[in-house]
CSV table of C-alpha atoms in Angstrom, one decimal:
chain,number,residue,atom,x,y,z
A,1,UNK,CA,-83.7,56.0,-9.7
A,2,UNK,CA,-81.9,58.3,-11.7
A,3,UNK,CA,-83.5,59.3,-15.2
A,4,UNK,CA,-80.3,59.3,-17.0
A,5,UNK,CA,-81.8,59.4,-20.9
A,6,UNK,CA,-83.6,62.8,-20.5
A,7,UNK,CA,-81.1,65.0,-19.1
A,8,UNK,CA,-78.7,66.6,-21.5
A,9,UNK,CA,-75.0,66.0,-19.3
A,10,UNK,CA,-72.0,68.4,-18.9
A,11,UNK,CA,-68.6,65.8,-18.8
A,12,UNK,CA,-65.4,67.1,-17.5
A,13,UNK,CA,-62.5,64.8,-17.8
A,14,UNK,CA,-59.4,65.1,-15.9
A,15,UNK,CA,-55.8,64.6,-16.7
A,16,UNK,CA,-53.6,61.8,-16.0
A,17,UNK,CA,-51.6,60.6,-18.9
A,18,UNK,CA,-51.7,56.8,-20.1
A,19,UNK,CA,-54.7,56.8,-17.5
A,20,UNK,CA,-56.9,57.9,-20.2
A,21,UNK,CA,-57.8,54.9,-21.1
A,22,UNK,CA,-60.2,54.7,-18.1
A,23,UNK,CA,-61.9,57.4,-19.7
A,24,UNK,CA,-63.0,55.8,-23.2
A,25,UNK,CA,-64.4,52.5,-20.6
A,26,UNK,CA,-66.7,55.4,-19.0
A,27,UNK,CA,-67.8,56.2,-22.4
A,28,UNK,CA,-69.0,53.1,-23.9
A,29,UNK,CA,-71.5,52.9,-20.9
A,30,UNK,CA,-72.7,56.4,-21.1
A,31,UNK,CA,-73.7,54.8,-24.8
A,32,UNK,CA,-75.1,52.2,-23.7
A,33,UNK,CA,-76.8,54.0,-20.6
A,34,UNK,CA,-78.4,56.6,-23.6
A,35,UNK,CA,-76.8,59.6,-21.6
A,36,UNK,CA,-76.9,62.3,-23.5
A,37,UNK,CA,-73.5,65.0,-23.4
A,38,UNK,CA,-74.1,68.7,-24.5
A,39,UNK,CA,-71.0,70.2,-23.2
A,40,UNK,CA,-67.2,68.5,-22.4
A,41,UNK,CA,-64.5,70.6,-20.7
A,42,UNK,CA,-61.1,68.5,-20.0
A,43,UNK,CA,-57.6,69.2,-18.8
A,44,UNK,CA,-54.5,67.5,-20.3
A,45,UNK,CA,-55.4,64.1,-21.4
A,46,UNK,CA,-58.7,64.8,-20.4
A,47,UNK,CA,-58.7,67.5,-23.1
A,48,UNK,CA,-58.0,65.0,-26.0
A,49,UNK,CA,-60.3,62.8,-24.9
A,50,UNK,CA,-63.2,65.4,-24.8
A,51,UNK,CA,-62.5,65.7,-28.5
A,52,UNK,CA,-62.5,62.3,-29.4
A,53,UNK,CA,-65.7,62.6,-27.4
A,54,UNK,CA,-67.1,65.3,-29.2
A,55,UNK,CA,-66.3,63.3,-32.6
A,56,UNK,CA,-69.0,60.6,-31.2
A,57,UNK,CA,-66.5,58.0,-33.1
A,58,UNK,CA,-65.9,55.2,-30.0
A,59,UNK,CA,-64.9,52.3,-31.7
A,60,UNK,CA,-62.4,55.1,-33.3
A,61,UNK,CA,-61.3,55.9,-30.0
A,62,UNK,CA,-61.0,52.6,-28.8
A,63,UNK,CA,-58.7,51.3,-31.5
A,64,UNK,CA,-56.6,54.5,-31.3
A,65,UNK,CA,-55.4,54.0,-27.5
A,66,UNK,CA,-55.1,50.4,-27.7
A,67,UNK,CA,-52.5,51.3,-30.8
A,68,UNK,CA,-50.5,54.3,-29.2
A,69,UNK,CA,-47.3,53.7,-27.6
A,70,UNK,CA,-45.0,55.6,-25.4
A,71,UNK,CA,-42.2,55.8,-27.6
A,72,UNK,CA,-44.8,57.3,-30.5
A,73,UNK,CA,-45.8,60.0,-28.3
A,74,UNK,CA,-42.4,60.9,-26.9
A,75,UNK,CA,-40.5,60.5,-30.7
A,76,UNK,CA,-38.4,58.0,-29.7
A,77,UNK,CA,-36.6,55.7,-31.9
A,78,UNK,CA,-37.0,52.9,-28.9
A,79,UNK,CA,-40.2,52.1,-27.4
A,80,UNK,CA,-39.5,52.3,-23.3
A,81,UNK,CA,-42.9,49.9,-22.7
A,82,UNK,CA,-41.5,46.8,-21.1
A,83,UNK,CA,-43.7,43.7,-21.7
A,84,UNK,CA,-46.7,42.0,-19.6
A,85,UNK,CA,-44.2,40.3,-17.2
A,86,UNK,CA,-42.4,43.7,-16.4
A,87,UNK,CA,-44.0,46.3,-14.3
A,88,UNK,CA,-44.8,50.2,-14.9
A,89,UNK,CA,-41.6,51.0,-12.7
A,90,UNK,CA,-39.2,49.5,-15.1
A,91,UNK,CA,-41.0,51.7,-17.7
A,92,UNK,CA,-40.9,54.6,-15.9
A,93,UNK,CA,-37.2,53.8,-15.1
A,94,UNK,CA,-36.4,53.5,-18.8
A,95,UNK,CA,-37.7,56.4,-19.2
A,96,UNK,CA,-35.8,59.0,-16.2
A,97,UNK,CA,-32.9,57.5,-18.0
A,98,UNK,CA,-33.6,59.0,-21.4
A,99,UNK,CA,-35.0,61.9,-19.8
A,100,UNK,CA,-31.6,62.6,-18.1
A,101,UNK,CA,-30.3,61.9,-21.8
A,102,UNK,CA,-32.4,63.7,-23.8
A,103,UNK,CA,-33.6,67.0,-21.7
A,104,UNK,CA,-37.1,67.7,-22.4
A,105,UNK,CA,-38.6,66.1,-25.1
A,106,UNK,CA,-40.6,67.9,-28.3
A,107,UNK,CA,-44.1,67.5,-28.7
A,108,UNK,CA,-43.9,67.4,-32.5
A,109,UNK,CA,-45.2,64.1,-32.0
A,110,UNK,CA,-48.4,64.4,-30.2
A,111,UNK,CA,-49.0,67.1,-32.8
A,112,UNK,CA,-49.1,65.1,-35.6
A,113,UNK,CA,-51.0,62.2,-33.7
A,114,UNK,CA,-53.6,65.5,-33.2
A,115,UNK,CA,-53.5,66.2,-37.0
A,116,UNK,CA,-54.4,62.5,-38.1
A,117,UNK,CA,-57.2,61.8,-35.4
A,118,UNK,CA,-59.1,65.2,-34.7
A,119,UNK,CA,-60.9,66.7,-37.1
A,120,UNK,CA,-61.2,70.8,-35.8
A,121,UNK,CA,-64.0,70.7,-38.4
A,122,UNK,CA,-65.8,68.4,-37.6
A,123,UNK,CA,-65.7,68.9,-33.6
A,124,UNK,CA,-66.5,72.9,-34.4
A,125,UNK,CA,-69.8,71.6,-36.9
A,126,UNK,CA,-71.1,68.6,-34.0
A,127,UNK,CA,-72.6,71.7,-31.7
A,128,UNK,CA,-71.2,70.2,-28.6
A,129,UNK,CA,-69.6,73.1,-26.1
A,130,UNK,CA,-65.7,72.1,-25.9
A,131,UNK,CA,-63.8,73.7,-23.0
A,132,UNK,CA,-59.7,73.1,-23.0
A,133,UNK,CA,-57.6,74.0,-19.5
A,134,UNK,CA,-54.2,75.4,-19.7
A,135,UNK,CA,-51.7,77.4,-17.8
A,136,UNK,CA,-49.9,80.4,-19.0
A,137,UNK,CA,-46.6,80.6,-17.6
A,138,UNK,CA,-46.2,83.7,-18.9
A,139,UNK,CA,-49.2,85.9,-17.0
A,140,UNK,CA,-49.2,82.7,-14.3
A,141,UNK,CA,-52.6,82.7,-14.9
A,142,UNK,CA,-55.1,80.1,-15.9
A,143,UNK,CA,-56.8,80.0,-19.4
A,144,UNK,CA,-60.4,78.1,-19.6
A,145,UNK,CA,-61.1,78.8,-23.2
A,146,UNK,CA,-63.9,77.4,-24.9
A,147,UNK,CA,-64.2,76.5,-28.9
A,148,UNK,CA,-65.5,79.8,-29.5
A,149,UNK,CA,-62.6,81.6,-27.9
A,150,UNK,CA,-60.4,79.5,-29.8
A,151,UNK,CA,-59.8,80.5,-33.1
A,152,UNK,CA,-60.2,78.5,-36.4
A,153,UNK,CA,-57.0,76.1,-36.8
A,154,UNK,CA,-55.8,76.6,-33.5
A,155,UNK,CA,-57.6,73.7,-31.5
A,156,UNK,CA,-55.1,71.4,-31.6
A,157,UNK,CA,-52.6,74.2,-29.9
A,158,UNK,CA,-54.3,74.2,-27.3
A,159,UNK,CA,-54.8,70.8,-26.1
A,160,UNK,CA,-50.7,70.4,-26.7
A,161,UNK,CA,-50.7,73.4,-24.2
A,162,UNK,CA,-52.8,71.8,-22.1
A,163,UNK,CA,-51.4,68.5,-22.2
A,164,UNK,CA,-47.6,70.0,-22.0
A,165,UNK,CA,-46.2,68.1,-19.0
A,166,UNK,CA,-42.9,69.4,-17.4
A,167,UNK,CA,-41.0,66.9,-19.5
A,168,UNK,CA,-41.9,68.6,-22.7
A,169,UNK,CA,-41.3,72.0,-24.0
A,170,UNK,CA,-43.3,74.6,-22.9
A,171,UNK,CA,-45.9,75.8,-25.4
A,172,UNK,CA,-45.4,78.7,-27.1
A,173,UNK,CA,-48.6,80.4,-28.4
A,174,UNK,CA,-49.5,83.7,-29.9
A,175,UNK,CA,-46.1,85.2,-27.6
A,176,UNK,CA,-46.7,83.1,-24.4
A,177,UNK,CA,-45.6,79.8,-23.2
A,178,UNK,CA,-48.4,77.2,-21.3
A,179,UNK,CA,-47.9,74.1,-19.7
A,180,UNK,CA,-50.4,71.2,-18.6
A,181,UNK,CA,-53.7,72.9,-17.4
A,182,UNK,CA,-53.4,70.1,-14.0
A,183,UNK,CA,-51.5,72.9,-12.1
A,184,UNK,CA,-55.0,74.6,-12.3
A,185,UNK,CA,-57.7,72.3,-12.3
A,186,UNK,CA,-57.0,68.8,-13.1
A,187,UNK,CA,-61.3,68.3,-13.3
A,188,UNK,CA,-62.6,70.9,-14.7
A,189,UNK,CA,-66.5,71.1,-13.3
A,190,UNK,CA,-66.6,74.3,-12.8
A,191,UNK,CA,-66.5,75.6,-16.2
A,192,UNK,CA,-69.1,73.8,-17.6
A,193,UNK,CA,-71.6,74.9,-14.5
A,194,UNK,CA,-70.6,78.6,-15.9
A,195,UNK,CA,-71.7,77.5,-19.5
A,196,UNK,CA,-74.9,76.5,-17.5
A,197,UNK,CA,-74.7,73.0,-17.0
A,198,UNK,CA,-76.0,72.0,-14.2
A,199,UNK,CA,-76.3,67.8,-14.4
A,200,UNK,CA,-72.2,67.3,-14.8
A,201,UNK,CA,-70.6,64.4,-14.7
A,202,UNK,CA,-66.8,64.4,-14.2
A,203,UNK,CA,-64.6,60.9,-14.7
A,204,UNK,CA,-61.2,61.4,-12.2
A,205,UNK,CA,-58.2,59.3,-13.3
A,206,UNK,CA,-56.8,59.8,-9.5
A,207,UNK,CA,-53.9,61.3,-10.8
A,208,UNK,CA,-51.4,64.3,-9.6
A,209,UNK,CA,-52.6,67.7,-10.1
A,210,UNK,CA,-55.0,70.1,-8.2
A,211,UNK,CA,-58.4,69.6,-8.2
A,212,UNK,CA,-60.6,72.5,-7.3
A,213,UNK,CA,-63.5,71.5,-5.5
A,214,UNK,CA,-66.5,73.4,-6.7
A,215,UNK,CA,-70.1,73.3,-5.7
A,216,UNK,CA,-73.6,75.4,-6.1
A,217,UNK,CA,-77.2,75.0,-5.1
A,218,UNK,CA,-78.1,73.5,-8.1
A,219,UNK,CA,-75.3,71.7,-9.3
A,220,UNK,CA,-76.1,68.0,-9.8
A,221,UNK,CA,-73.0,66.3,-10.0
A,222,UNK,CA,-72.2,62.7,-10.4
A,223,UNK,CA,-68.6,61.7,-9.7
A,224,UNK,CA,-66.8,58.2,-11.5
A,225,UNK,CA,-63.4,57.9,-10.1
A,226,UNK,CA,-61.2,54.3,-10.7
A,227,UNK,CA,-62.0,52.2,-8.1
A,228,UNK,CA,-58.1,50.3,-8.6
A,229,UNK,CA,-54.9,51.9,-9.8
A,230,UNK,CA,-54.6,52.3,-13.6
A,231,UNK,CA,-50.7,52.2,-13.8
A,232,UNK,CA,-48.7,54.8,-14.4
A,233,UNK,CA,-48.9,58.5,-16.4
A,234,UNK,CA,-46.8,57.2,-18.7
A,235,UNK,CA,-47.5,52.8,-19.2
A,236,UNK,CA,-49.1,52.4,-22.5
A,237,UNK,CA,-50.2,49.0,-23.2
A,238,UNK,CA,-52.6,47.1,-24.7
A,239,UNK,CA,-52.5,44.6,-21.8
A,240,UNK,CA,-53.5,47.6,-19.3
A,241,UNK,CA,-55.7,49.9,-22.1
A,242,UNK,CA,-58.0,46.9,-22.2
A,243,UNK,CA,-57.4,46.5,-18.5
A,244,UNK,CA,-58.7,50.2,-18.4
A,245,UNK,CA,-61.1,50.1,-20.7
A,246,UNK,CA,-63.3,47.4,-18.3
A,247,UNK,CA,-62.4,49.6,-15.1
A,248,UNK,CA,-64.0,52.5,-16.6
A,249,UNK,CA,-67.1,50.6,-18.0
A,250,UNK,CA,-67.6,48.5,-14.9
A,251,UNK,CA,-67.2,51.9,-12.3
A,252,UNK,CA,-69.4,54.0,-14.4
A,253,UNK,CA,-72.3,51.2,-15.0
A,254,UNK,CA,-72.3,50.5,-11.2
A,255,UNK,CA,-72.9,53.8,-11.0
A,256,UNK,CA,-75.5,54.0,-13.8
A,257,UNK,CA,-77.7,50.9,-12.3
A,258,UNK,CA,-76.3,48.4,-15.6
A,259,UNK,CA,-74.3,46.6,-12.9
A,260,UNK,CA,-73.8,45.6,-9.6
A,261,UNK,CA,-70.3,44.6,-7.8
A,262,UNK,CA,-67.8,46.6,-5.7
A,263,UNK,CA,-64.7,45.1,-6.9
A,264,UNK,CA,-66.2,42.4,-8.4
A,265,UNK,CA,-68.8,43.0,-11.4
A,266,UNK,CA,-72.0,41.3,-11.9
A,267,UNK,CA,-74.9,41.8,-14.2
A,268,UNK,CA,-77.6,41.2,-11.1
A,269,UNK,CA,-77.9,40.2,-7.5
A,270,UNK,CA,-81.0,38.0,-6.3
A,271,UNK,CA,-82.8,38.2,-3.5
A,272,UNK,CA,-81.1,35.6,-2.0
A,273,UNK,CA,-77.8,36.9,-2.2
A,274,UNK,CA,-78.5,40.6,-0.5
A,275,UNK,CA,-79.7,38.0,2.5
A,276,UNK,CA,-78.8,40.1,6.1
A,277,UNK,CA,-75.4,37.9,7.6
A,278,UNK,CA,-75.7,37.1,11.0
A,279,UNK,CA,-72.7,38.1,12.6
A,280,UNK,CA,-73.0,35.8,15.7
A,281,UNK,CA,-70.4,33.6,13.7
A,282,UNK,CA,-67.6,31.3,15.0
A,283,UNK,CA,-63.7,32.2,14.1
A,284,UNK,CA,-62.5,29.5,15.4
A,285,UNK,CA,-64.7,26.4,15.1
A,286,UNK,CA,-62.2,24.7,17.9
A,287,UNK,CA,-61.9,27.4,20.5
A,288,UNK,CA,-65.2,28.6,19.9
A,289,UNK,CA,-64.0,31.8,19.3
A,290,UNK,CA,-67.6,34.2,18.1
A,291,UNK,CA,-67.4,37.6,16.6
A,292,UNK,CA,-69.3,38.8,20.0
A,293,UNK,CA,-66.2,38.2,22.3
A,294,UNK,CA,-64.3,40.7,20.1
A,295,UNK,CA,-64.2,44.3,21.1
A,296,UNK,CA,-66.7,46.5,20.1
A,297,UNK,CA,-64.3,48.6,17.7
A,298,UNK,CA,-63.0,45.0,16.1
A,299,UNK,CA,-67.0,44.0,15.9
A,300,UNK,CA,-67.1,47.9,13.8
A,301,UNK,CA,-64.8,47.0,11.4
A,302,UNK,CA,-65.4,43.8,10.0
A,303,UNK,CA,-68.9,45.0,10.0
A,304,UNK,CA,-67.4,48.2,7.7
A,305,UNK,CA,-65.3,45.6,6.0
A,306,UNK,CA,-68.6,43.7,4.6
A,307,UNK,CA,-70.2,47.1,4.1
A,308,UNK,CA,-67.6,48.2,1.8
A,309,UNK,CA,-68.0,45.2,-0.5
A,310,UNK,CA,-71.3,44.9,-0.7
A,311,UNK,CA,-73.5,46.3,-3.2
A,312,UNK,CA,-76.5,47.8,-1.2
A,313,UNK,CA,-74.4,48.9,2.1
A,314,UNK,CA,-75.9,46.5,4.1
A,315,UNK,CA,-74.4,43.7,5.9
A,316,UNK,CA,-74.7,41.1,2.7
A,317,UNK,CA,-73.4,38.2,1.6
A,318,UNK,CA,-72.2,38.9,-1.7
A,319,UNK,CA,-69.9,41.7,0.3
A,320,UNK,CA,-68.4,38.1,1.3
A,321,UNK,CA,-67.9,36.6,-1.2
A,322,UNK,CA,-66.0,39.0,-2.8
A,323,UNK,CA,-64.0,39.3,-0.2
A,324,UNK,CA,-63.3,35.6,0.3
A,325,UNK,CA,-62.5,35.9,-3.9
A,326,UNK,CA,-60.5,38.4,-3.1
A,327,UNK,CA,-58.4,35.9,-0.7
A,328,UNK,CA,-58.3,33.3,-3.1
A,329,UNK,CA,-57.1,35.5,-5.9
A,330,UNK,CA,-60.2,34.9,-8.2
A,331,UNK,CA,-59.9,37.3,-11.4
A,332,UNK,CA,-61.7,40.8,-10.7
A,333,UNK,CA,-62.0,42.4,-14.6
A,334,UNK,CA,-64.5,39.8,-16.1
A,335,UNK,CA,-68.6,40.5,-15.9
A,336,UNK,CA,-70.1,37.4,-14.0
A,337,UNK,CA,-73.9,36.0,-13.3
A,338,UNK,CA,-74.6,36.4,-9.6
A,339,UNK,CA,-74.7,32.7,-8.8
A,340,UNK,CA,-71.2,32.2,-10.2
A,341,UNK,CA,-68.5,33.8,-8.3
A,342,UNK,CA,-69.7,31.2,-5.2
A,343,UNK,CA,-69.3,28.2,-7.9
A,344,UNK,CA,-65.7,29.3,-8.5
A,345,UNK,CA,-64.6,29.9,-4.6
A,346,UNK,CA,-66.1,26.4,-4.2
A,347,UNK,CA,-63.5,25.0,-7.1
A,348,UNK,CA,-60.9,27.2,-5.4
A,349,UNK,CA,-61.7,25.6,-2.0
A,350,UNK,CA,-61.4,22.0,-3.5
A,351,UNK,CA,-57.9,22.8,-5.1
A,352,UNK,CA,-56.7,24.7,-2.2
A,353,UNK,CA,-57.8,21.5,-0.2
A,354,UNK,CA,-55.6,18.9,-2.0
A,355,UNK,CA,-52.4,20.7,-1.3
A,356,UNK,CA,-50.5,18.7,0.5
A,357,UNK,CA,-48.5,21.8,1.7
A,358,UNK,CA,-51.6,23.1,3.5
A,359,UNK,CA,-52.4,19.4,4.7
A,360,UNK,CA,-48.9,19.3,6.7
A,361,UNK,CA,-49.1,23.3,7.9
A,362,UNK,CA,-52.7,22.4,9.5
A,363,UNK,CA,-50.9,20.1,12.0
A,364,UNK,CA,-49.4,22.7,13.6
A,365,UNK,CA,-50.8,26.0,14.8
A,366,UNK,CA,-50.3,29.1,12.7
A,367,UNK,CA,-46.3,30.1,13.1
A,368,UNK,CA,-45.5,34.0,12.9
A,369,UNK,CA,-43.8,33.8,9.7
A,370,UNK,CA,-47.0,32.6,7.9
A,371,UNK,CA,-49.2,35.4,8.9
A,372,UNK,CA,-46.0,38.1,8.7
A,373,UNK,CA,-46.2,36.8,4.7
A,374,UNK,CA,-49.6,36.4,4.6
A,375,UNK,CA,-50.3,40.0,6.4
A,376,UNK,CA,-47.8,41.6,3.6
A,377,UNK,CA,-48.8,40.2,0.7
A,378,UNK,CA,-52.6,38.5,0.8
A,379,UNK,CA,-54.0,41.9,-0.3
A,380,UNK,CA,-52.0,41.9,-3.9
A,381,UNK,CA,-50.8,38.4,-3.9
A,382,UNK,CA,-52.9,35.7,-1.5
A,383,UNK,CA,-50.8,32.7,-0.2
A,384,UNK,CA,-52.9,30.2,-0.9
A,385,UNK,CA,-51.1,27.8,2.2
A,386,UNK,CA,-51.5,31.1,4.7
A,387,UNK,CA,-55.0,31.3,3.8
A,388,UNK,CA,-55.3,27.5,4.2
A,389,UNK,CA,-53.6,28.5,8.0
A,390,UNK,CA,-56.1,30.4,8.6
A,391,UNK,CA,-58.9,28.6,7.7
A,392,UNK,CA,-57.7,25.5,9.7
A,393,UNK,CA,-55.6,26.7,12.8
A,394,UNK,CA,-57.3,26.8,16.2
A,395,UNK,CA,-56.5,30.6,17.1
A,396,UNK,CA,-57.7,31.9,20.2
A,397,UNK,CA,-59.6,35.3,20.7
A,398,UNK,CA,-56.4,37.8,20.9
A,399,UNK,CA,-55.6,36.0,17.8
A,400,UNK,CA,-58.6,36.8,15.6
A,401,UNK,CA,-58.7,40.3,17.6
A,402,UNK,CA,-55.9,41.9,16.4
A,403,UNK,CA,-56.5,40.4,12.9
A,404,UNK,CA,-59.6,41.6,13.1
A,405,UNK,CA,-58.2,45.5,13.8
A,406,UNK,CA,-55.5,45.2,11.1
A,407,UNK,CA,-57.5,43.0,8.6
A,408,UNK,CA,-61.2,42.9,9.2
A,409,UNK,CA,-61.7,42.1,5.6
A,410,UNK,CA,-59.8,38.6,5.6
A,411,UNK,CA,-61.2,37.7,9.0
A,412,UNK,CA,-64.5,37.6,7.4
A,413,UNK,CA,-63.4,36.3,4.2
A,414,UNK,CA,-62.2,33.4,6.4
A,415,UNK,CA,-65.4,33.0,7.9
A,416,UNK,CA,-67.2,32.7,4.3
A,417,UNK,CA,-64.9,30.1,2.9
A,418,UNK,CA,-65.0,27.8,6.6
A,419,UNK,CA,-69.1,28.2,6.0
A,420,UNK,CA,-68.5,27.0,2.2
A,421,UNK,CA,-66.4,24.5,3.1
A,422,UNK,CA,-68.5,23.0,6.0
């Protein structure tokens, strides 16, 4: 087990925009957790989140990204956010169009949001190292400076040139012009290993930029990366900052031993639910169809499949169940009890079982249309009547074979709501 509470922790934070969010999640379970951080080093976003980090305020950081807007941050007169029901790609195409408008945009803006939430003082007097990455455009060189290479009153210029995507104006500082440190190195480990820490633990927002991939004897470092997409660089709102917010809590407490779950999050698994699965199942309880009669590279990957979503990597049954959640489209971004998640696929089952839609389609064997919808949109948005094909349909073995090499996770997803359902 790790001893998180008496190491003292390097953090690097990488950029990514309204993906930042994610970050402040990671946060509040490093508080909880009782890790320790000595020394932050951040690139673009990253960068202003290490100094809300340094400020130790979360409940101040937390209230200031759920309240900032896109429109704020750009100084735009109209907000470009669309609403829950829209989608981050009729934000972003709100916002080409006033790009194409406007040119680049100033980032007058994000300096005054700097000036009312970060304190230079108070970061300088908290004794935490601070590293910012930039770019100069001027030398085309990198610049990795630390708080005491920065001089007094000029922190907040440097995070703007490290934040100063090709959108805005470039940076001009002290003769030269910067832009967003992510052309260097969008997760900056390697700077804090140089200040000499050597337990680092970086938080990735899976964003664009280049990532230099450092490593040393001695380093010790522990990697949190989003486990599901965040949105988009530039989708502020509150509807996906909270969203963010649990992603980042959830990844990095899995990874801290708080909580257990792949993409599912629970608070503890029993004994009982880490059982072995015997894989000498039926698919098809009329054919008699058994995983054995598959190929051995179809066998492979529903046995990876189960892997992947359970919490030990072993072949367990909670991996099904949250695959057969998955299939039902159960609600991922909530903490739950072990036991629970089976109680709701079992409510699931006995809705999905008085449809009379999936009554008249399990007359019939499955058509191709069914799976062609169900194959293209199950993963993102489940068809409740093609899973109910599936579940009831007597499909031979070159069915469940090729299912099995395209989509080994619904196969036994499948098999966990049949053995539910009796």
């Amino acid at each position: 087990m790790e001893d998180w509470q008496n190491k003292v922790y390097g953090v690097a934070l990488g950029g990514g925009g309204a993906k930042g969010s994610y970050q402040i999640g990671v946060w509040r379970a490093m508080q909880e957790t009782g890790i320790r951080i000595g020394g932050l080093a951040g690139t673009s976003i990253g960068s202003f989140n290490a100094t809300l980090f340094a400020l130790g305020d979360l409940a101040g950081a937390e209230s200031l990204w759920r309240s900032i807007r896109i429109g704020e941050v750009l100084g735009l007169d109209d907000d470009p956010s669309v609403d829950e029901r829209g989608s981050r790609w009729e934000t972003n195409l709100k916002l080409t169009r006033m790009m194409a408008r406007n040119g680049t945009f100033s980032m007058e803006p994000m300096r005054s949001l700097l000036k009312s939430h970060v304190d230079e003082s108070r970061i300088r007097a908290a004794g935490i190292q601070l590293g910012i990455v930039t770019w100069s455009l001027t030398t085309m060189k990198p610049v990795v400076a630390f708080l005491e290479d920065i001089p007094a009153g000029q922190l907040h210029e440097y995070i703007l040139a490290s934040s100063c995507l090709p959108f805005f104006e470039n940076r001009l500082m002290d003769g030269e012009r910067f832009m967003d440190g992510s052309v260097y190195d969008n997760l900056p480990v390697e700077p804090l290993y140089q200040k000499g820490f050597h337990d680092i633990i970086s938080v990735s927002l899976s964003a664009m930029g280049h990532v230099r991939e450092f490593d040393a004897p001695a380093l010790h470092h522990v990697r949190i990366r989003n486990t599901e997409p965040l949105g988009g660089m530039l989708h502020l709102d509150p509807l996906m900052c909270e969203r963010n917010f649990f992603l980042g809590y959830s990844d990095a407490m899995k990874r801290f031993g708080g909580l257990t779950g792949h993409r599912y999050t629970f608070t503890a698994l029993t004994e009982e639910e880490r059982r072995p699965v015997n894989l000498r199942f039926d698919l098809d309880p009329g054919n008699r169809v058994t995983v054995h009669e598959l190929s051995e590279t179809a066998i492979m990957r529903l046995i990876r499949a189960i892997q992947e979503a359970s919490v030990t990597g072993e072949t367990t049954m909670d991996g099904l169940r949250e695959l057969a959640a998955g299939l039902l489209g159960i609600p991922r971004h909530v903490i739950r009890s072990p036991g629970s998640l089976e109680g709701e696929i079992r409510r699931e089952l006995k809705h999905l079982s008085r449809k009379e839609s999936m009554k008249q389609h399990a007359r019939s064997r499955l058509s191709v249309k069914a799976l062609a919808t169900f194959l293209k949109d199950a993963a993102d948005k489940p068809q409740i009547g093609a899973v109910g094909l599936l579940m009831d349909h007597q499909n031979g073995q070159a069915f469940w074979e090729a299912l099995a090499l395209v989509r080994p996770e619904w196969v036994a997803g499948i098999w966990y709501l049949r053995l539910l359902r009796g």
